[in-house]
């Protein structure tokens, strides 16, 4: 290693969350347009896609068609599909619809938990066992996404010990995997690595992914910090679409195309093709009917076509 090298892994596993985190705040997109988005996302080469969320259609009208979306996923057997659930009832719906790999959100702060799930953090943790049982019974797995892992729009800074306690309790109750969510996009690289270190010490052997929102321009820096700390599973959303209906001020996830650009240009394989990601962003922009927040998408991709570079 020379003195200007970055220590980076050979490859990173990206999960596309635009269909869920991206669309949940939007006016409902018709099923046909969603299927076009899915087709374009599969064509990017991404192999993990969060397809939808089995939540109350009253709470999130944009995802009221979760069952119909799930019914179409068999078209793309090469993709590892997952769905978010908000409670055991949602888990039953998801499993009945053929999706057994589930994600369940527990907010580490009571304020966000009450707004998002109508219960305290402790009550939300108390449902992990039942949801894990449903997922495992269907041959799937359960990932617990810890929302407001760093900060809460209602309660302020989340103490590291609180997030660690949630992580430990979730794993004890049967979670196979964890994901730390920066729900309102406030964290910064140092706090990212500090929390990751604490959670991994508390839950040895459990994979821990990250879910960043780019609300304050630190999303990519946080992603790089997490990767340097050894994280290999990152969430990203096509075009930077996204937000949280129950977290005032939350804006989009880190944009898939920006993450892919940063990593591939740094020699880290993602399995995604940047041109195909930009094409999927165009499909997404048409589907939602407004401009996407991603800077790279607006800039139009790479500044120097690869073919010219090698001359
Ligand atoms: Zn999110």
PDB file of C-alpha atoms and ligand atoms in Angstrom:
ATOM      1  CA  UNK A   1       0.000   0.000   0.000  1.00  0.00           C
ATOM      2  CA  UNK A   2       1.422   3.386  -0.879  1.00  0.00           C
ATOM      3  CA  UNK A   3       0.765   6.435   1.236  1.00  0.00           C
ATOM      4  CA  UNK A   4      -2.085   7.684  -0.962  1.00  0.00           C
ATOM      5  CA  UNK A   5      -4.154   4.495  -0.904  1.00  0.00           C
ATOM      6  CA  UNK A   6      -7.610   4.292   0.620  1.00  0.00           C
ATOM      7  CA  UNK A   7      -8.452   1.111   2.461  1.00  0.00           C
ATOM      8  CA  UNK A   8     -11.583  -0.086   0.686  1.00  0.00           C
ATOM      9  CA  UNK A   9     -13.165  -3.490   0.129  1.00  0.00           C
ATOM     10  CA  UNK A  10     -13.249  -5.136  -3.295  1.00  0.00           C
ATOM     11  CA  UNK A  11     -17.030  -5.023  -3.427  1.00  0.00           C
ATOM     12  CA  UNK A  12     -20.090  -3.580  -1.753  1.00  0.00           C
ATOM     13  CA  UNK A  13     -23.621  -4.915  -1.643  1.00  0.00           C
ATOM     14  CA  UNK A  14     -26.154  -2.175  -2.474  1.00  0.00           C
ATOM     15  CA  UNK A  15     -29.828  -2.491  -1.589  1.00  0.00           C
ATOM     16  CA  UNK A  16     -32.173  -0.356  -3.675  1.00  0.00           C
ATOM     17  CA  UNK A  17     -34.865   1.177  -1.449  1.00  0.00           C
ATOM     18  CA  UNK A  18     -36.462   3.606  -3.907  1.00  0.00           C
ATOM     19  CA  UNK A  19     -39.569   1.467  -4.341  1.00  0.00           C
ATOM     20  CA  UNK A  20     -40.322   1.770  -0.618  1.00  0.00           C
ATOM     21  CA  UNK A  21     -38.500   4.627   1.098  1.00  0.00           C
ATOM     22  CA  UNK A  22     -38.523   6.546  -2.180  1.00  0.00           C
ATOM     23  CA  UNK A  23     -42.165   6.186  -3.095  1.00  0.00           C
ATOM     24  CA  UNK A  24     -43.794   6.260   0.336  1.00  0.00           C
ATOM     25  CA  UNK A  25     -44.071  10.049   0.422  1.00  0.00           C
ATOM     26  CA  UNK A  26     -45.105  10.440  -3.201  1.00  0.00           C
ATOM     27  CA  UNK A  27     -48.574  10.625  -4.647  1.00  0.00           C
ATOM     28  CA  UNK A  28     -49.514   7.012  -5.444  1.00  0.00           C
ATOM     29  CA  UNK A  29     -47.776   5.779  -8.605  1.00  0.00           C
ATOM     30  CA  UNK A  30     -49.928   3.432 -10.738  1.00  0.00           C
ATOM     31  CA  UNK A  31     -48.952  -0.253 -10.687  1.00  0.00           C
ATOM     32  CA  UNK A  32     -47.892  -0.207 -14.356  1.00  0.00           C
ATOM     33  CA  UNK A  33     -45.444   2.621 -13.725  1.00  0.00           C
ATOM     34  CA  UNK A  34     -44.082   0.803 -10.657  1.00  0.00           C
ATOM     35  CA  UNK A  35     -43.468  -2.304 -12.738  1.00  0.00           C
ATOM     36  CA  UNK A  36     -41.604  -0.186 -15.283  1.00  0.00           C
ATOM     37  CA  UNK A  37     -39.481   1.174 -12.447  1.00  0.00           C
ATOM     38  CA  UNK A  38     -38.811  -2.354 -11.188  1.00  0.00           C
ATOM     39  CA  UNK A  39     -37.829  -3.502 -14.659  1.00  0.00           C
ATOM     40  CA  UNK A  40     -35.401  -0.595 -15.000  1.00  0.00           C
ATOM     41  CA  UNK A  41     -33.986  -1.182 -11.512  1.00  0.00           C
ATOM     42  CA  UNK A  42     -33.406  -4.880 -12.174  1.00  0.00           C
ATOM     43  CA  UNK A  43     -31.582  -3.879 -15.375  1.00  0.00           C
ATOM     44  CA  UNK A  44     -29.078  -1.847 -13.313  1.00  0.00           C
ATOM     45  CA  UNK A  45     -27.613  -5.103 -12.007  1.00  0.00           C
ATOM     46  CA  UNK A  46     -28.633  -4.486  -8.386  1.00  0.00           C
ATOM     47  CA  UNK A  47     -29.340  -7.790  -6.679  1.00  0.00           C
ATOM     48  CA  UNK A  48     -31.161  -6.653  -3.539  1.00  0.00           C
ATOM     49  CA  UNK A  49     -34.328  -4.596  -3.831  1.00  0.00           C
ATOM     50  CA  UNK A  50     -36.749  -3.580  -1.107  1.00  0.00           C
ATOM     51  CA  UNK A  51     -39.921  -3.971  -3.133  1.00  0.00           C
ATOM     52  CA  UNK A  52     -42.583  -2.361  -0.972  1.00  0.00           C
ATOM     53  CA  UNK A  53     -43.980  -2.078   2.514  1.00  0.00           C
ATOM     54  CA  UNK A  54     -46.907  -3.961   4.007  1.00  0.00           C
ATOM     55  CA  UNK A  55     -48.347  -1.132   6.051  1.00  0.00           C
ATOM     56  CA  UNK A  56     -51.800   0.311   6.510  1.00  0.00           C
ATOM     57  CA  UNK A  57     -52.969   1.812   3.196  1.00  0.00           C
ATOM     58  CA  UNK A  58     -54.446   4.638   5.259  1.00  0.00           C
ATOM     59  CA  UNK A  59     -51.049   5.470   6.758  1.00  0.00           C
ATOM     60  CA  UNK A  60     -49.120   5.150   3.481  1.00  0.00           C
ATOM     61  CA  UNK A  61     -51.496   5.327   0.480  1.00  0.00           C
ATOM     62  CA  UNK A  62     -48.553   5.225  -1.960  1.00  0.00           C
ATOM     63  CA  UNK A  63     -47.842   1.602  -0.976  1.00  0.00           C
ATOM     64  CA  UNK A  64     -51.447   0.382  -0.783  1.00  0.00           C
ATOM     65  CA  UNK A  65     -50.728  -1.945  -3.729  1.00  0.00           C
ATOM     66  CA  UNK A  66     -48.073  -3.985  -1.855  1.00  0.00           C
ATOM     67  CA  UNK A  67     -49.871  -7.268  -2.578  1.00  0.00           C
ATOM     68  CA  UNK A  68     -50.095  -6.545  -6.310  1.00  0.00           C
ATOM     69  CA  UNK A  69     -46.438  -5.533  -6.477  1.00  0.00           C
ATOM     70  CA  UNK A  70     -45.414  -8.678  -4.583  1.00  0.00           C
ATOM     71  CA  UNK A  71     -47.408 -10.833  -7.005  1.00  0.00           C
ATOM     72  CA  UNK A  72     -45.180  -9.631  -9.882  1.00  0.00           C
ATOM     73  CA  UNK A  73     -41.779 -10.177  -8.309  1.00  0.00           C
ATOM     74  CA  UNK A  74     -41.435 -13.749  -9.588  1.00  0.00           C
ATOM     75  CA  UNK A  75     -40.628 -12.224 -13.002  1.00  0.00           C
ATOM     76  CA  UNK A  76     -37.151 -11.464 -11.713  1.00  0.00           C
ATOM     77  CA  UNK A  77     -35.872 -14.526  -9.848  1.00  0.00           C
ATOM     78  CA  UNK A  78     -32.285 -13.218 -10.011  1.00  0.00           C
ATOM     79  CA  UNK A  79     -33.163 -10.517  -7.475  1.00  0.00           C
ATOM     80  CA  UNK A  80     -33.289 -10.965  -3.715  1.00  0.00           C
ATOM     81  CA  UNK A  81     -36.563  -9.236  -2.818  1.00  0.00           C
ATOM     82  CA  UNK A  82     -37.516  -7.969   0.600  1.00  0.00           C
ATOM     83  CA  UNK A  83     -40.367  -5.976   2.074  1.00  0.00           C
ATOM     84  CA  UNK A  84     -40.839  -3.772   5.080  1.00  0.00           C
ATOM     85  CA  UNK A  85     -43.480  -4.561   7.658  1.00  0.00           C
ATOM     86  CA  UNK A  86     -44.767  -2.380  10.467  1.00  0.00           C
ATOM     87  CA  UNK A  87     -46.166  -5.067  12.767  1.00  0.00           C
ATOM     88  CA  UNK A  88     -46.971  -8.802  12.915  1.00  0.00           C
ATOM     89  CA  UNK A  89     -50.122  -8.270  10.831  1.00  0.00           C
ATOM     90  CA  UNK A  90     -47.986  -6.772   8.054  1.00  0.00           C
ATOM     91  CA  UNK A  91     -45.623  -9.726   8.347  1.00  0.00           C
ATOM     92  CA  UNK A  92     -48.520 -12.152   7.837  1.00  0.00           C
ATOM     93  CA  UNK A  93     -49.600 -10.169   4.762  1.00  0.00           C
ATOM     94  CA  UNK A  94     -46.062 -10.172   3.356  1.00  0.00           C
ATOM     95  CA  UNK A  95     -45.557 -13.896   3.876  1.00  0.00           C
ATOM     96  CA  UNK A  96     -48.974 -14.647   2.358  1.00  0.00           C
ATOM     97  CA  UNK A  97     -47.972 -12.520  -0.640  1.00  0.00           C
ATOM     98  CA  UNK A  98     -44.831 -14.605  -1.091  1.00  0.00           C
ATOM     99  CA  UNK A  99     -42.214 -12.301   0.440  1.00  0.00           C
ATOM    100  CA  UNK A 100     -40.449 -14.016   3.346  1.00  0.00           C
ATOM    101  CA  UNK A 101     -37.392 -11.786   3.772  1.00  0.00           C
ATOM    102  CA  UNK A 102     -38.700  -9.033   5.976  1.00  0.00           C
ATOM    103  CA  UNK A 103     -37.517  -5.764   7.416  1.00  0.00           C
ATOM    104  CA  UNK A 104     -39.057  -4.361  10.540  1.00  0.00           C
ATOM    105  CA  UNK A 105     -38.380  -0.865  11.797  1.00  0.00           C
ATOM    106  CA  UNK A 106     -37.801  -0.144  15.461  1.00  0.00           C
ATOM    107  CA  UNK A 107     -37.170   3.504  16.301  1.00  0.00           C
ATOM    108  CA  UNK A 108     -34.491   3.906  18.936  1.00  0.00           C
ATOM    109  CA  UNK A 109     -36.276   7.016  20.241  1.00  0.00           C
ATOM    110  CA  UNK A 110     -39.739   6.998  21.777  1.00  0.00           C
ATOM    111  CA  UNK A 111     -40.760  10.246  20.039  1.00  0.00           C
ATOM    112  CA  UNK A 112     -40.230   8.870  16.547  1.00  0.00           C
ATOM    113  CA  UNK A 113     -41.538   5.447  17.530  1.00  0.00           C
ATOM    114  CA  UNK A 114     -44.831   6.963  18.693  1.00  0.00           C
ATOM    115  CA  UNK A 115     -45.159   9.067  15.527  1.00  0.00           C
ATOM    116  CA  UNK A 116     -44.129   6.269  13.168  1.00  0.00           C
ATOM    117  CA  UNK A 117     -45.526   3.156  14.837  1.00  0.00           C
ATOM    118  CA  UNK A 118     -47.890   4.419  17.527  1.00  0.00           C
ATOM    119  CA  UNK A 119     -45.970   2.712  20.325  1.00  0.00           C
ATOM    120  CA  UNK A 120     -42.867   3.131  22.454  1.00  0.00           C
ATOM    121  CA  UNK A 121     -39.468   1.731  21.516  1.00  0.00           C
ATOM    122  CA  UNK A 122     -39.854  -1.015  24.118  1.00  0.00           C
ATOM    123  CA  UNK A 123     -43.248  -2.009  22.712  1.00  0.00           C
ATOM    124  CA  UNK A 124     -41.831  -2.069  19.175  1.00  0.00           C
ATOM    125  CA  UNK A 125     -38.930  -4.249  20.314  1.00  0.00           C
ATOM    126  CA  UNK A 126     -41.472  -6.533  21.963  1.00  0.00           C
ATOM    127  CA  UNK A 127     -42.887  -7.432  18.539  1.00  0.00           C
ATOM    128  CA  UNK A 128     -39.574  -8.556  17.035  1.00  0.00           C
ATOM    129  CA  UNK A 129     -39.904 -12.143  18.241  1.00  0.00           C
ATOM    130  CA  UNK A 130     -43.306 -12.695  16.655  1.00  0.00           C
ATOM    131  CA  UNK A 131     -42.246 -11.124  13.354  1.00  0.00           C
ATOM    132  CA  UNK A 132     -38.996 -13.106  13.312  1.00  0.00           C
ATOM    133  CA  UNK A 133     -41.031 -16.267  13.907  1.00  0.00           C
ATOM    134  CA  UNK A 134     -43.290 -15.464  10.948  1.00  0.00           C
ATOM    135  CA  UNK A 135     -40.318 -14.784   8.660  1.00  0.00           C
ATOM    136  CA  UNK A 136     -38.426 -17.877   9.761  1.00  0.00           C
ATOM    137  CA  UNK A 137     -41.533 -20.025   9.533  1.00  0.00           C
ATOM    138  CA  UNK A 138     -41.819 -19.028   5.879  1.00  0.00           C
ATOM    139  CA  UNK A 139     -38.180 -19.830   5.190  1.00  0.00           C
ATOM    140  CA  UNK A 140     -37.101 -16.199   5.252  1.00  0.00           C
ATOM    141  CA  UNK A 141     -35.118 -13.890   7.467  1.00  0.00           C
ATOM    142  CA  UNK A 142     -35.707 -10.767   9.511  1.00  0.00           C
ATOM    143  CA  UNK A 143     -33.661  -7.606   9.413  1.00  0.00           C
ATOM    144  CA  UNK A 144     -34.401  -5.040  12.100  1.00  0.00           C
ATOM    145  CA  UNK A 145     -33.837  -1.509  10.861  1.00  0.00           C
ATOM    146  CA  UNK A 146     -33.124   0.774  13.790  1.00  0.00           C
ATOM    147  CA  UNK A 147     -34.586   4.163  12.858  1.00  0.00           C
ATOM    148  CA  UNK A 148     -33.385   7.370  14.517  1.00  0.00           C
ATOM    149  CA  UNK A 149     -30.262   5.395  15.419  1.00  0.00           C
ATOM    150  CA  UNK A 150     -28.309   8.662  15.747  1.00  0.00           C
ATOM    151  CA  UNK A 151     -30.875  11.452  16.120  1.00  0.00           C
ATOM    152  CA  UNK A 152     -34.616  11.921  16.475  1.00  0.00           C
ATOM    153  CA  UNK A 153     -36.672  14.863  15.191  1.00  0.00           C
ATOM    154  CA  UNK A 154     -38.647  14.849  18.454  1.00  0.00           C
ATOM    155  CA  UNK A 155     -36.253  13.657  21.175  1.00  0.00           C
ATOM    156  CA  UNK A 156     -32.946  15.036  19.892  1.00  0.00           C
ATOM    157  CA  UNK A 157     -29.740  13.051  20.025  1.00  0.00           C
ATOM    158  CA  UNK A 158     -30.186   9.314  20.593  1.00  0.00           C
ATOM    159  CA  UNK A 159     -27.728   8.076  23.228  1.00  0.00           C
ATOM    160  CA  UNK A 160     -25.455   5.361  21.818  1.00  0.00           C
ATOM    161  CA  UNK A 161     -26.466   3.099  24.711  1.00  0.00           C
ATOM    162  CA  UNK A 162     -30.125   3.317  23.649  1.00  0.00           C
ATOM    163  CA  UNK A 163     -29.419   2.231  20.082  1.00  0.00           C
ATOM    164  CA  UNK A 164     -27.108  -0.525  21.307  1.00  0.00           C
ATOM    165  CA  UNK A 165     -29.800  -1.778  23.713  1.00  0.00           C
ATOM    166  CA  UNK A 166     -32.323  -1.941  20.857  1.00  0.00           C
ATOM    167  CA  UNK A 167     -29.797  -3.804  18.684  1.00  0.00           C
ATOM    168  CA  UNK A 168     -29.033  -6.335  21.399  1.00  0.00           C
ATOM    169  CA  UNK A 169     -32.709  -6.903  22.237  1.00  0.00           C
ATOM    170  CA  UNK A 170     -33.620  -7.312  18.561  1.00  0.00           C
ATOM    171  CA  UNK A 171     -30.945  -9.944  18.026  1.00  0.00           C
ATOM    172  CA  UNK A 172     -31.918 -11.764  21.219  1.00  0.00           C
ATOM    173  CA  UNK A 173     -35.518 -11.833  19.970  1.00  0.00           C
ATOM    174  CA  UNK A 174     -34.527 -13.410  16.657  1.00  0.00           C
ATOM    175  CA  UNK A 175     -33.361 -10.707  14.214  1.00  0.00           C
ATOM    176  CA  UNK A 176     -30.861 -12.153  11.733  1.00  0.00           C
ATOM    177  CA  UNK A 177     -29.461  -8.848  10.648  1.00  0.00           C
ATOM    178  CA  UNK A 178     -29.458  -5.176  11.649  1.00  0.00           C
ATOM    179  CA  UNK A 179     -29.459  -1.904   9.764  1.00  0.00           C
ATOM    180  CA  UNK A 180     -28.748   1.497  11.330  1.00  0.00           C
ATOM    181  CA  UNK A 181     -30.931   4.269   9.942  1.00  0.00           C
ATOM    182  CA  UNK A 182     -30.035   7.958   9.925  1.00  0.00           C
ATOM    183  CA  UNK A 183     -33.696   8.788   9.497  1.00  0.00           C
ATOM    184  CA  UNK A 184     -33.348  12.579   9.412  1.00  0.00           C
ATOM    185  CA  UNK A 185     -29.924  12.793   7.818  1.00  0.00           C
ATOM    186  CA  UNK A 186     -28.066  14.462  10.654  1.00  0.00           C
ATOM    187  CA  UNK A 187     -25.191  12.165  11.462  1.00  0.00           C
ATOM    188  CA  UNK A 188     -21.583  12.651  10.429  1.00  0.00           C
ATOM    189  CA  UNK A 189     -18.665  10.274   9.782  1.00  0.00           C
ATOM    190  CA  UNK A 190     -17.210  10.191  13.293  1.00  0.00           C
ATOM    191  CA  UNK A 191     -20.567   9.391  14.888  1.00  0.00           C
ATOM    192  CA  UNK A 192     -21.181   6.777  12.182  1.00  0.00           C
ATOM    193  CA  UNK A 193     -18.075   4.805  13.069  1.00  0.00           C
ATOM    194  CA  UNK A 194     -18.592   5.246  16.816  1.00  0.00           C
ATOM    195  CA  UNK A 195     -22.101   3.789  16.714  1.00  0.00           C
ATOM    196  CA  UNK A 196     -21.106   1.005  14.321  1.00  0.00           C
ATOM    197  CA  UNK A 197     -18.303   0.002  16.641  1.00  0.00           C
ATOM    198  CA  UNK A 198     -20.608  -0.075  19.674  1.00  0.00           C
ATOM    199  CA  UNK A 199     -23.361  -2.050  17.907  1.00  0.00           C
ATOM    200  CA  UNK A 200     -20.972  -4.586  16.444  1.00  0.00           C
ATOM    201  CA  UNK A 201     -19.333  -5.170  19.815  1.00  0.00           C
ATOM    202  CA  UNK A 202     -22.776  -5.758  21.349  1.00  0.00           C
ATOM    203  CA  UNK A 203     -23.933  -8.081  18.558  1.00  0.00           C
ATOM    204  CA  UNK A 204     -20.943 -10.114  17.397  1.00  0.00           C
ATOM    205  CA  UNK A 205     -21.454 -12.120  14.225  1.00  0.00           C
ATOM    206  CA  UNK A 206     -24.572 -10.197  13.180  1.00  0.00           C
ATOM    207  CA  UNK A 207     -24.337  -8.340   9.838  1.00  0.00           C
ATOM    208  CA  UNK A 208     -24.934  -4.589  10.259  1.00  0.00           C
ATOM    209  CA  UNK A 209     -25.900  -2.452   7.281  1.00  0.00           C
ATOM    210  CA  UNK A 210     -26.475   1.294   7.047  1.00  0.00           C
ATOM    211  CA  UNK A 211     -29.257   3.492   5.710  1.00  0.00           C
ATOM    212  CA  UNK A 212     -28.349   7.138   5.212  1.00  0.00           C
ATOM    213  CA  UNK A 213     -30.410  10.133   4.203  1.00  0.00           C
ATOM    214  CA  UNK A 214     -28.568  12.915   2.425  1.00  0.00           C
ATOM    215  CA  UNK A 215     -30.482  15.725   4.087  1.00  0.00           C
ATOM    216  CA  UNK A 216     -27.442  17.760   5.098  1.00  0.00           C
ATOM    217  CA  UNK A 217     -24.980  16.784   2.383  1.00  0.00           C
ATOM    218  CA  UNK A 218     -23.151  14.240   4.540  1.00  0.00           C
ATOM    219  CA  UNK A 219     -24.734  11.101   3.088  1.00  0.00           C
ATOM    220  CA  UNK A 220     -21.855  10.045   0.858  1.00  0.00           C
ATOM    221  CA  UNK A 221     -19.235  10.897   3.474  1.00  0.00           C
ATOM    222  CA  UNK A 222     -21.155   8.787   5.973  1.00  0.00           C
ATOM    223  CA  UNK A 223     -21.351   5.934   3.468  1.00  0.00           C
ATOM    224  CA  UNK A 224     -17.599   6.046   2.898  1.00  0.00           C
ATOM    225  CA  UNK A 225     -16.933   6.188   6.640  1.00  0.00           C
ATOM    226  CA  UNK A 226     -19.162   3.144   7.189  1.00  0.00           C
ATOM    227  CA  UNK A 227     -17.430   1.249   4.380  1.00  0.00           C
ATOM    228  CA  UNK A 228     -14.017   2.049   5.802  1.00  0.00           C
ATOM    229  CA  UNK A 229     -15.296   0.747   9.130  1.00  0.00           C
ATOM    230  CA  UNK A 230     -16.062  -2.568   7.406  1.00  0.00           C
ATOM    231  CA  UNK A 231     -19.754  -2.238   6.451  1.00  0.00           C
ATOM    232  CA  UNK A 232     -20.554  -3.976   3.175  1.00  0.00           C
ATOM    233  CA  UNK A 233     -24.344  -3.526   2.993  1.00  0.00           C
ATOM    234  CA  UNK A 234     -25.644  -0.086   2.089  1.00  0.00           C
ATOM    235  CA  UNK A 235     -29.094   1.212   1.240  1.00  0.00           C
ATOM    236  CA  UNK A 236     -29.523   3.728  -1.565  1.00  0.00           C
ATOM    237  CA  UNK A 237     -32.467   5.116  -3.451  1.00  0.00           C
ATOM    238  CA  UNK A 238     -32.739   5.747  -7.164  1.00  0.00           C
ATOM    239  CA  UNK A 239     -32.406   9.469  -7.903  1.00  0.00           C
ATOM    240  CA  UNK A 240     -32.109  10.207  -4.177  1.00  0.00           C
ATOM    241  CA  UNK A 241     -35.852   9.821  -3.814  1.00  0.00           C
ATOM    242  CA  UNK A 242     -37.190   9.401  -0.317  1.00  0.00           C
ATOM    243  CA  UNK A 243     -38.085  10.667   3.094  1.00  0.00           C
ATOM    244  CA  UNK A 244     -40.142   9.637   6.049  1.00  0.00           C
ATOM    245  CA  UNK A 245     -43.770  10.676   6.456  1.00  0.00           C
ATOM    246  CA  UNK A 246     -43.354  10.685  10.242  1.00  0.00           C
ATOM    247  CA  UNK A 247     -40.017  12.486  10.480  1.00  0.00           C
ATOM    248  CA  UNK A 248     -40.301  16.191   9.744  1.00  0.00           C
ATOM    249  CA  UNK A 249     -37.337  17.426   7.730  1.00  0.00           C
ATOM    250  CA  UNK A 250     -36.234  14.038   6.429  1.00  0.00           C
ATOM    251  CA  UNK A 251     -35.291  14.170   2.775  1.00  0.00           C
ATOM    252  CA  UNK A 252     -34.063  11.604   0.298  1.00  0.00           C
ATOM    253  CA  UNK A 253     -31.771   8.660   0.771  1.00  0.00           C
ATOM    254  CA  UNK A 254     -28.293   8.735  -0.670  1.00  0.00           C
ATOM    255  CA  UNK A 255     -28.774   8.439  -4.424  1.00  0.00           C
ATOM    256  CA  UNK A 256     -27.966   5.045  -5.922  1.00  0.00           C
ATOM    257  CA  UNK A 257     -26.165   6.611  -8.887  1.00  0.00           C
ATOM    258  CA  UNK A 258     -23.997   8.776  -6.612  1.00  0.00           C
ATOM    259  CA  UNK A 259     -23.011   5.818  -4.439  1.00  0.00           C
ATOM    260  CA  UNK A 260     -22.248   3.697  -7.504  1.00  0.00           C
ATOM    261  CA  UNK A 261     -20.207   6.499  -9.081  1.00  0.00           C
ATOM    262  CA  UNK A 262     -18.181   7.132  -5.925  1.00  0.00           C
ATOM    263  CA  UNK A 263     -17.459   3.454  -5.345  1.00  0.00           C
ATOM    264  CA  UNK A 264     -16.830   2.263  -8.896  1.00  0.00           C
ATOM    265  CA  UNK A 265     -14.510   5.222  -9.571  1.00  0.00           C
ATOM    266  CA  UNK A 266     -12.656   4.235  -6.385  1.00  0.00           C
ATOM    267  CA  UNK A 267     -12.219   0.647  -7.551  1.00  0.00           C
ATOM    268  CA  UNK A 268     -15.013  -0.890  -5.465  1.00  0.00           C
ATOM    269  CA  UNK A 269     -17.359  -3.161  -7.398  1.00  0.00           C
ATOM    270  CA  UNK A 270     -21.093  -2.687  -6.847  1.00  0.00           C
ATOM    271  CA  UNK A 271     -22.441  -4.886  -9.627  1.00  0.00           C
ATOM    272  CA  UNK A 272     -24.466  -1.905 -10.869  1.00  0.00           C
ATOM    273  CA  UNK A 273     -24.006  -0.230 -14.232  1.00  0.00           C
ATOM    274  CA  UNK A 274     -24.030   3.563 -13.908  1.00  0.00           C
ATOM    275  CA  UNK A 275     -25.668   4.196 -17.290  1.00  0.00           C
ATOM    276  CA  UNK A 276     -28.413   1.711 -16.436  1.00  0.00           C
ATOM    277  CA  UNK A 277     -28.901   3.407 -13.048  1.00  0.00           C
ATOM    278  CA  UNK A 278     -29.305   6.774 -14.790  1.00  0.00           C
ATOM    279  CA  UNK A 279     -31.798   5.201 -17.181  1.00  0.00           C
ATOM    280  CA  UNK A 280     -33.726   3.872 -14.171  1.00  0.00           C
ATOM    281  CA  UNK A 281     -33.648   7.368 -12.661  1.00  0.00           C
ATOM    282  CA  UNK A 282     -35.262   8.716 -15.848  1.00  0.00           C
ATOM    283  CA  UNK A 283     -38.024   6.110 -15.572  1.00  0.00           C
ATOM    284  CA  UNK A 284     -38.462   7.025 -11.901  1.00  0.00           C
ATOM    285  CA  UNK A 285     -38.648  10.746 -12.658  1.00  0.00           C
ATOM    286  CA  UNK A 286     -41.416  10.091 -15.172  1.00  0.00           C
ATOM    287  CA  UNK A 287     -43.244   7.889 -12.661  1.00  0.00           C
ATOM    288  CA  UNK A 288     -43.228  10.445  -9.835  1.00  0.00           C
ATOM    289  CA  UNK A 289     -43.693  13.458 -12.122  1.00  0.00           C
ATOM    290  CA  UNK A 290     -41.111  15.761 -10.581  1.00  0.00           C
ATOM    291  CA  UNK A 291     -37.380  16.422 -10.603  1.00  0.00           C
ATOM    292  CA  UNK A 292     -35.210  14.026  -8.597  1.00  0.00           C
ATOM    293  CA  UNK A 293     -32.828  15.447  -5.993  1.00  0.00           C
ATOM    294  CA  UNK A 294     -29.669  13.617  -7.116  1.00  0.00           C
ATOM    295  CA  UNK A 295     -26.850  15.959  -8.199  1.00  0.00           C
ATOM    296  CA  UNK A 296     -25.229  13.332 -10.377  1.00  0.00           C
ATOM    297  CA  UNK A 297     -28.473  12.688 -12.212  1.00  0.00           C
ATOM    298  CA  UNK A 298     -28.836  16.385 -13.006  1.00  0.00           C
ATOM    299  CA  UNK A 299     -25.187  16.555 -14.109  1.00  0.00           C
ATOM    300  CA  UNK A 300     -25.851  13.719 -16.550  1.00  0.00           C
ATOM    301  CA  UNK A 301     -23.444  11.062 -15.376  1.00  0.00           C
ATOM    302  CA  UNK A 302     -19.699  10.882 -15.839  1.00  0.00           C
ATOM    303  CA  UNK A 303     -17.994  14.009 -17.156  1.00  0.00           C
ATOM    304  CA  UNK A 304     -15.552  12.085 -19.329  1.00  0.00           C
ATOM    305  CA  UNK A 305     -16.879   9.103 -21.233  1.00  0.00           C
ATOM    306  CA  UNK A 306     -14.776   6.045 -20.424  1.00  0.00           C
ATOM    307  CA  UNK A 307     -14.027   5.508 -24.135  1.00  0.00           C
ATOM    308  CA  UNK A 308     -12.289   8.905 -24.383  1.00  0.00           C
ATOM    309  CA  UNK A 309     -10.303   8.427 -21.197  1.00  0.00           C
ATOM    310  CA  UNK A 310      -8.404   5.439 -22.505  1.00  0.00           C
ATOM    311  CA  UNK A 311      -7.189   7.186 -25.694  1.00  0.00           C
TER     312      UNK A 311
HETATM  313 ZN1  LIG B   1     -35.130   6.046   5.115  1.00  0.00          ZN
END
